[in-house]
């Protein structure tokens, strides 16, 4: 059985949380640095287009305000993702807007491809994005967390308030749907 | 293309992509992928999906950290981990001891005057000579703690022993008794101060009513004279 290797990362998080509780402010900086980018990517992949930095900040503020209630059963990152997801849902309820997947412009510098190669590459990227956009919200979330974040099904279930089995089914249905979309 | 029957290998492809496999597992899976067209194609698709996922904006870590609440146990004046590891500074200990002593002095005034009036012993023979600060023992209990100016404190009521002068003296060794002279907190070691603070805090939790044992001791002392 092939298994993930995240024990050391979780131990580091627990150690940093302990240091922060004891008054070491540098531990907070380390914790934010470790998880902020992943939270931002999760928010962007989930359809958030604006004020992602505010969302990430709110996630950390809420998490640190209730670190005493964090028992360490799940990883800290999973817990942070759970908080971020709830904040996103609250946002959408408050703003009553449709969940959309408008791609964010790439910040990468242009390559040395010729014009045709660029066009083909862009088209392929667009097709892949559309394939993911076409997934159901739950399939998209599971697929994003599994592929982009490499989360285990157990952690995905924790974030989404679902079960491991359901997360597994959603993932396999998602990848099958993406393949079918691209084959069409 | 025939679907791969190795469920474990397919399940682990996202882990391989995100570098979350141990060396041995990684090598095993790579070997499988190189031999399996289905898994090779699926891994390529996952890489493409990951590459085309929306980029997230840069996150201002410093701004987020500045917005975080302070931990409940934060020593805001002591961010240095080395200082935290050594424990509270002597100055902080003495400050707390003085504050605790001031509080206990109020209690001292009630009963201490009785002992002060009865005292006739040489200060060098007694652990305590102060009129304004309490004497505490290792284990403070309502019946054991004698707030007195010229008396040492007993650890347990059973060990109270009256000297010929009528002053109750400590049955324990001095090491287990913390004594204070007037303004003497500055002379105490950090270890003694910590013990003093712990015992004074234990006294804070005592009932506000005068302990019966204390009253009993006063009576018994009066009989001896």
PDB file of N, CA and C in Angstrom, chain A residues 7-59:
ATOM      1  N   UNK A   7       3.884  12.947   8.223  1.00  0.00           N
ATOM      2  CA  UNK A   7       4.033  12.968   9.669  1.00  0.00           C
ATOM      3  C   UNK A   7       4.952  14.065  10.156  1.00  0.00           C
ATOM      4  N   UNK A   8       6.085  14.222   9.454  1.00  0.00           N
ATOM      5  CA  UNK A   8       7.049  15.234   9.897  1.00  0.00           C
ATOM      6  C   UNK A   8       6.457  16.630   9.812  1.00  0.00           C
ATOM      7  N   UNK A   9       5.702  16.894   8.760  1.00  0.00           N
ATOM      8  CA  UNK A   9       5.090  18.204   8.595  1.00  0.00           C
ATOM      9  C   UNK A   9       4.113  18.484   9.726  1.00  0.00           C
ATOM     10  N   UNK A  10       3.313  17.492  10.071  1.00  0.00           N
ATOM     11  CA  UNK A  10       2.352  17.672  11.157  1.00  0.00           C
ATOM     12  C   UNK A  10       3.065  17.882  12.481  1.00  0.00           C
ATOM     13  N   UNK A  11       4.156  17.161  12.698  1.00  0.00           N
ATOM     14  CA  UNK A  11       4.921  17.337  13.941  1.00  0.00           C
ATOM     15  C   UNK A  11       5.473  18.749  14.029  1.00  0.00           C
ATOM     16  N   UNK A  12       5.955  19.259  12.897  1.00  0.00           N
ATOM     17  CA  UNK A  12       6.494  20.628  12.889  1.00  0.00           C
ATOM     18  C   UNK A  12       5.395  21.627  13.240  1.00  0.00           C
ATOM     19  N   UNK A  13       4.223  21.437  12.643  1.00  0.00           N
ATOM     20  CA  UNK A  13       3.111  22.346  12.950  1.00  0.00           C
ATOM     21  C   UNK A  13       2.763  22.304  14.427  1.00  0.00           C
ATOM     22  N   UNK A  14       2.713  21.106  14.990  1.00  0.00           N
ATOM     23  CA  UNK A  14       2.357  20.983  16.418  1.00  0.00           C
ATOM     24  C   UNK A  14       3.402  21.678  17.282  1.00  0.00           C
ATOM     25  N   UNK A  15       4.649  21.506  16.903  1.00  0.00           N
ATOM     26  CA  UNK A  15       5.721  22.136  17.676  1.00  0.00           C
ATOM     27  C   UNK A  15       5.602  23.667  17.604  1.00  0.00           C
ATOM     28  N   UNK A  16       5.319  24.174  16.406  1.00  0.00           N
ATOM     29  CA  UNK A  16       5.191  25.622  16.240  1.00  0.00           C
ATOM     30  C   UNK A  16       3.978  26.162  16.999  1.00  0.00           C
ATOM     31  N   UNK A  17       2.896  25.422  16.992  1.00  0.00           N
ATOM     32  CA  UNK A  17       1.713  25.846  17.745  1.00  0.00           C
ATOM     33  C   UNK A  17       2.044  25.920  19.231  1.00  0.00           C
ATOM     34  N   UNK A  18       2.767  24.927  19.707  1.00  0.00           N
ATOM     35  CA  UNK A  18       3.170  24.924  21.110  1.00  0.00           C
ATOM     36  C   UNK A  18       4.048  26.118  21.451  1.00  0.00           C
ATOM     37  N   UNK A  19       4.954  26.430  20.549  1.00  0.00           N
ATOM     38  CA  UNK A  19       5.840  27.582  20.782  1.00  0.00           C
ATOM     39  C   UNK A  19       5.048  28.882  20.778  1.00  0.00           C
ATOM     40  N   UNK A  20       4.099  28.978  19.873  1.00  0.00           N
ATOM     41  CA  UNK A  20       3.306  30.217  19.814  1.00  0.00           C
ATOM     42  C   UNK A  20       2.494  30.385  21.095  1.00  0.00           C
ATOM     43  N   UNK A  21       1.886  29.285  21.563  1.00  0.00           N
ATOM     44  CA  UNK A  21       1.096  29.352  22.792  1.00  0.00           C
ATOM     45  C   UNK A  21       1.958  29.771  23.968  1.00  0.00           C
ATOM     46  N   UNK A  22       3.231  29.403  23.906  1.00  0.00           N
ATOM     47  CA  UNK A  22       4.139  29.761  24.991  1.00  0.00           C
ATOM     48  C   UNK A  22       4.641  31.194  24.873  1.00  0.00           C
ATOM     49  N   UNK A  23       4.260  31.882  23.773  1.00  0.00           N
ATOM     50  CA  UNK A  23       4.607  33.287  23.663  1.00  0.00           C
ATOM     51  C   UNK A  23       5.627  33.639  22.598  1.00  0.00           C
ATOM     52  N   UNK A  24       6.013  32.670  21.777  1.00  0.00           N
ATOM     53  CA  UNK A  24       7.018  32.936  20.738  1.00  0.00           C
ATOM     54  C   UNK A  24       6.317  33.434  19.476  1.00  0.00           C
ATOM     55  N   UNK A  25       6.396  34.732  19.232  1.00  0.00           N
ATOM     56  CA  UNK A  25       5.678  35.308  18.087  1.00  0.00           C
ATOM     57  C   UNK A  25       6.279  34.862  16.766  1.00  0.00           C
ATOM     58  N   UNK A  26       7.541  34.463  16.787  1.00  0.00           N
ATOM     59  CA  UNK A  26       8.166  34.015  15.529  1.00  0.00           C
ATOM     60  C   UNK A  26       7.510  32.727  15.027  1.00  0.00           C
ATOM     61  N   UNK A  27       6.978  31.966  15.961  1.00  0.00           N
ATOM     62  CA  UNK A  27       6.297  30.725  15.560  1.00  0.00           C
ATOM     63  C   UNK A  27       5.079  31.034  14.704  1.00  0.00           C
ATOM     64  N   UNK A  28       4.392  32.132  15.010  1.00  0.00           N
ATOM     65  CA  UNK A  28       3.228  32.524  14.217  1.00  0.00           C
ATOM     66  C   UNK A  28       3.655  32.841  12.783  1.00  0.00           C
ATOM     67  N   UNK A  29       4.759  33.551  12.645  1.00  0.00           N
ATOM     68  CA  UNK A  29       5.259  33.884  11.306  1.00  0.00           C
ATOM     69  C   UNK A  29       5.577  32.613  10.529  1.00  0.00           C
ATOM     70  N   UNK A  30       6.194  31.667  11.190  1.00  0.00           N
ATOM     71  CA  UNK A  30       6.526  30.416  10.509  1.00  0.00           C
ATOM     72  C   UNK A  30       5.276  29.663  10.086  1.00  0.00           C
ATOM     73  N   UNK A  31       4.291  29.630  10.959  1.00  0.00           N
ATOM     74  CA  UNK A  31       3.062  28.913  10.628  1.00  0.00           C
ATOM     75  C   UNK A  31       2.348  29.568   9.447  1.00  0.00           C
ATOM     76  N   UNK A  32       2.263  30.882   9.464  1.00  0.00           N
ATOM     77  CA  UNK A  32       1.608  31.591   8.351  1.00  0.00           C
ATOM     78  C   UNK A  32       2.372  31.344   7.057  1.00  0.00           C
ATOM     79  N   UNK A  33       3.674  31.430   7.128  1.00  0.00           N
ATOM     80  CA  UNK A  33       4.501  31.213   5.932  1.00  0.00           C
ATOM     81  C   UNK A  33       4.290  29.808   5.372  1.00  0.00           C
ATOM     82  N   UNK A  34       4.138  28.845   6.259  1.00  0.00           N
ATOM     83  CA  UNK A  34       3.989  27.449   5.817  1.00  0.00           C
ATOM     84  C   UNK A  34       2.677  27.191   5.088  1.00  0.00           C
ATOM     85  N   UNK A  35       1.633  27.925   5.443  1.00  0.00           N
ATOM     86  CA  UNK A  35       0.306  27.531   4.951  1.00  0.00           C
ATOM     87  C   UNK A  35      -0.425  28.603   4.143  1.00  0.00           C
ATOM     88  N   UNK A  36       0.049  29.826   4.157  1.00  0.00           N
ATOM     89  CA  UNK A  36      -0.683  30.918   3.501  1.00  0.00           C
ATOM     90  C   UNK A  36      -0.832  30.697   2.001  1.00  0.00           C
ATOM     91  N   UNK A  37       0.250  30.317   1.347  1.00  0.00           N
ATOM     92  CA  UNK A  37       0.212  30.160  -0.112  1.00  0.00           C
ATOM     93  C   UNK A  37      -0.769  29.059  -0.514  1.00  0.00           C
ATOM     94  N   UNK A  38      -0.744  27.958   0.226  1.00  0.00           N
ATOM     95  CA  UNK A  38      -1.656  26.853  -0.093  1.00  0.00           C
ATOM     96  C   UNK A  38      -3.109  27.281   0.093  1.00  0.00           C
ATOM     97  N   UNK A  39      -3.369  28.055   1.137  1.00  0.00           N
ATOM     98  CA  UNK A  39      -4.733  28.552   1.361  1.00  0.00           C
ATOM     99  C   UNK A  39      -5.160  29.471   0.224  1.00  0.00           C
ATOM    100  N   UNK A  40      -4.244  30.314  -0.221  1.00  0.00           N
ATOM    101  CA  UNK A  40      -4.564  31.238  -1.315  1.00  0.00           C
ATOM    102  C   UNK A  40      -4.868  30.465  -2.598  1.00  0.00           C
ATOM    103  N   UNK A  41      -4.081  29.432  -2.861  1.00  0.00           N
ATOM    104  CA  UNK A  41      -4.326  28.613  -4.060  1.00  0.00           C
ATOM    105  C   UNK A  41      -5.669  27.897  -3.959  1.00  0.00           C
ATOM    106  N   UNK A  42      -5.975  27.418  -2.772  1.00  0.00           N
ATOM    107  CA  UNK A  42      -7.253  26.731  -2.559  1.00  0.00           C
ATOM    108  C   UNK A  42      -8.407  27.687  -2.824  1.00  0.00           C
ATOM    109  N   UNK A  43      -8.282  28.897  -2.305  1.00  0.00           N
ATOM    110  CA  UNK A  43      -9.337  29.888  -2.511  1.00  0.00           C
ATOM    111  C   UNK A  43      -9.481  30.210  -3.990  1.00  0.00           C
ATOM    112  N   UNK A  44      -8.366  30.406  -4.668  1.00  0.00           N
ATOM    113  CA  UNK A  44      -8.408  30.729  -6.095  1.00  0.00           C
ATOM    114  C   UNK A  44      -9.007  29.570  -6.891  1.00  0.00           C
ATOM    115  N   UNK A  45      -8.622  28.362  -6.558  1.00  0.00           N
ATOM    116  CA  UNK A  45      -9.138  27.191  -7.274  1.00  0.00           C
ATOM    117  C   UNK A  45     -10.610  26.967  -6.997  1.00  0.00           C
ATOM    118  N   UNK A  46     -11.073  27.457  -5.873  1.00  0.00           N
ATOM    119  CA  UNK A  46     -12.477  27.275  -5.508  1.00  0.00           C
ATOM    120  C   UNK A  46     -13.364  28.355  -6.095  1.00  0.00           C
ATOM    121  N   UNK A  47     -12.775  29.276  -6.824  1.00  0.00           N
ATOM    122  CA  UNK A  47     -13.589  30.275  -7.510  1.00  0.00           C
ATOM    123  C   UNK A  47     -13.504  31.674  -6.937  1.00  0.00           C
ATOM    124  N   UNK A  48     -12.770  31.857  -5.849  1.00  0.00           N
ATOM    125  CA  UNK A  48     -12.639  33.205  -5.304  1.00  0.00           C
ATOM    126  C   UNK A  48     -11.788  34.039  -6.263  1.00  0.00           C
ATOM    127  N   UNK A  49     -12.283  35.251  -6.533  1.00  0.00           N
ATOM    128  CA  UNK A  49     -11.548  36.080  -7.475  1.00  0.00           C
ATOM    129  C   UNK A  49     -11.002  37.354  -6.833  1.00  0.00           C
ATOM    130  N   UNK A  50     -11.668  37.769  -5.772  1.00  0.00           N
ATOM    131  CA  UNK A  50     -11.240  39.033  -5.170  1.00  0.00           C
ATOM    132  C   UNK A  50     -10.965  38.844  -3.681  1.00  0.00           C
ATOM    133  N   UNK A  51     -10.098  39.713  -3.171  1.00  0.00           N
ATOM    134  CA  UNK A  51      -9.798  39.757  -1.734  1.00  0.00           C
ATOM    135  C   UNK A  51      -9.405  38.390  -1.185  1.00  0.00           C
ATOM    136  N   UNK A  52      -8.623  37.676  -1.963  1.00  0.00           N
ATOM    137  CA  UNK A  52      -8.148  36.375  -1.483  1.00  0.00           C
ATOM    138  C   UNK A  52      -7.232  36.586  -0.281  1.00  0.00           C
ATOM    139  N   UNK A  53      -6.436  37.661  -0.323  1.00  0.00           N
ATOM    140  CA  UNK A  53      -5.543  37.906   0.816  1.00  0.00           C
ATOM    141  C   UNK A  53      -6.341  38.186   2.086  1.00  0.00           C
ATOM    142  N   UNK A  54      -7.489  38.864   1.934  1.00  0.00           N
ATOM    143  CA  UNK A  54      -8.346  39.102   3.107  1.00  0.00           C
ATOM    144  C   UNK A  54      -8.889  37.789   3.653  1.00  0.00           C
ATOM    145  N   UNK A  55      -9.266  36.925   2.719  1.00  0.00           N
ATOM    146  CA  UNK A  55      -9.805  35.622   3.123  1.00  0.00           C
ATOM    147  C   UNK A  55      -8.763  34.811   3.874  1.00  0.00           C
ATOM    148  N   UNK A  56      -7.541  34.826   3.355  1.00  0.00           N
ATOM    149  CA  UNK A  56      -6.464  34.083   4.007  1.00  0.00           C
ATOM    150  C   UNK A  56      -6.183  34.665   5.388  1.00  0.00           C
ATOM    151  N   UNK A  57      -6.174  35.994   5.465  1.00  0.00           N
ATOM    152  CA  UNK A  57      -5.929  36.635   6.767  1.00  0.00           C
ATOM    153  C   UNK A  57      -7.035  36.263   7.759  1.00  0.00           C
ATOM    154  N   UNK A  58      -8.282  36.348   7.297  1.00  0.00           N
ATOM    155  CA  UNK A  58      -9.400  36.007   8.193  1.00  0.00           C
ATOM    156  C   UNK A  58      -9.299  34.564   8.665  1.00  0.00           C
ATOM    157  N   UNK A  59      -8.848  33.698   7.772  1.00  0.00           N
ATOM    158  CA  UNK A  59      -8.697  32.291   8.140  1.00  0.00           C
ATOM    159  C   UNK A  59      -7.691  32.140   9.279  1.00  0.00           C
TER     160      UNK A  59
END
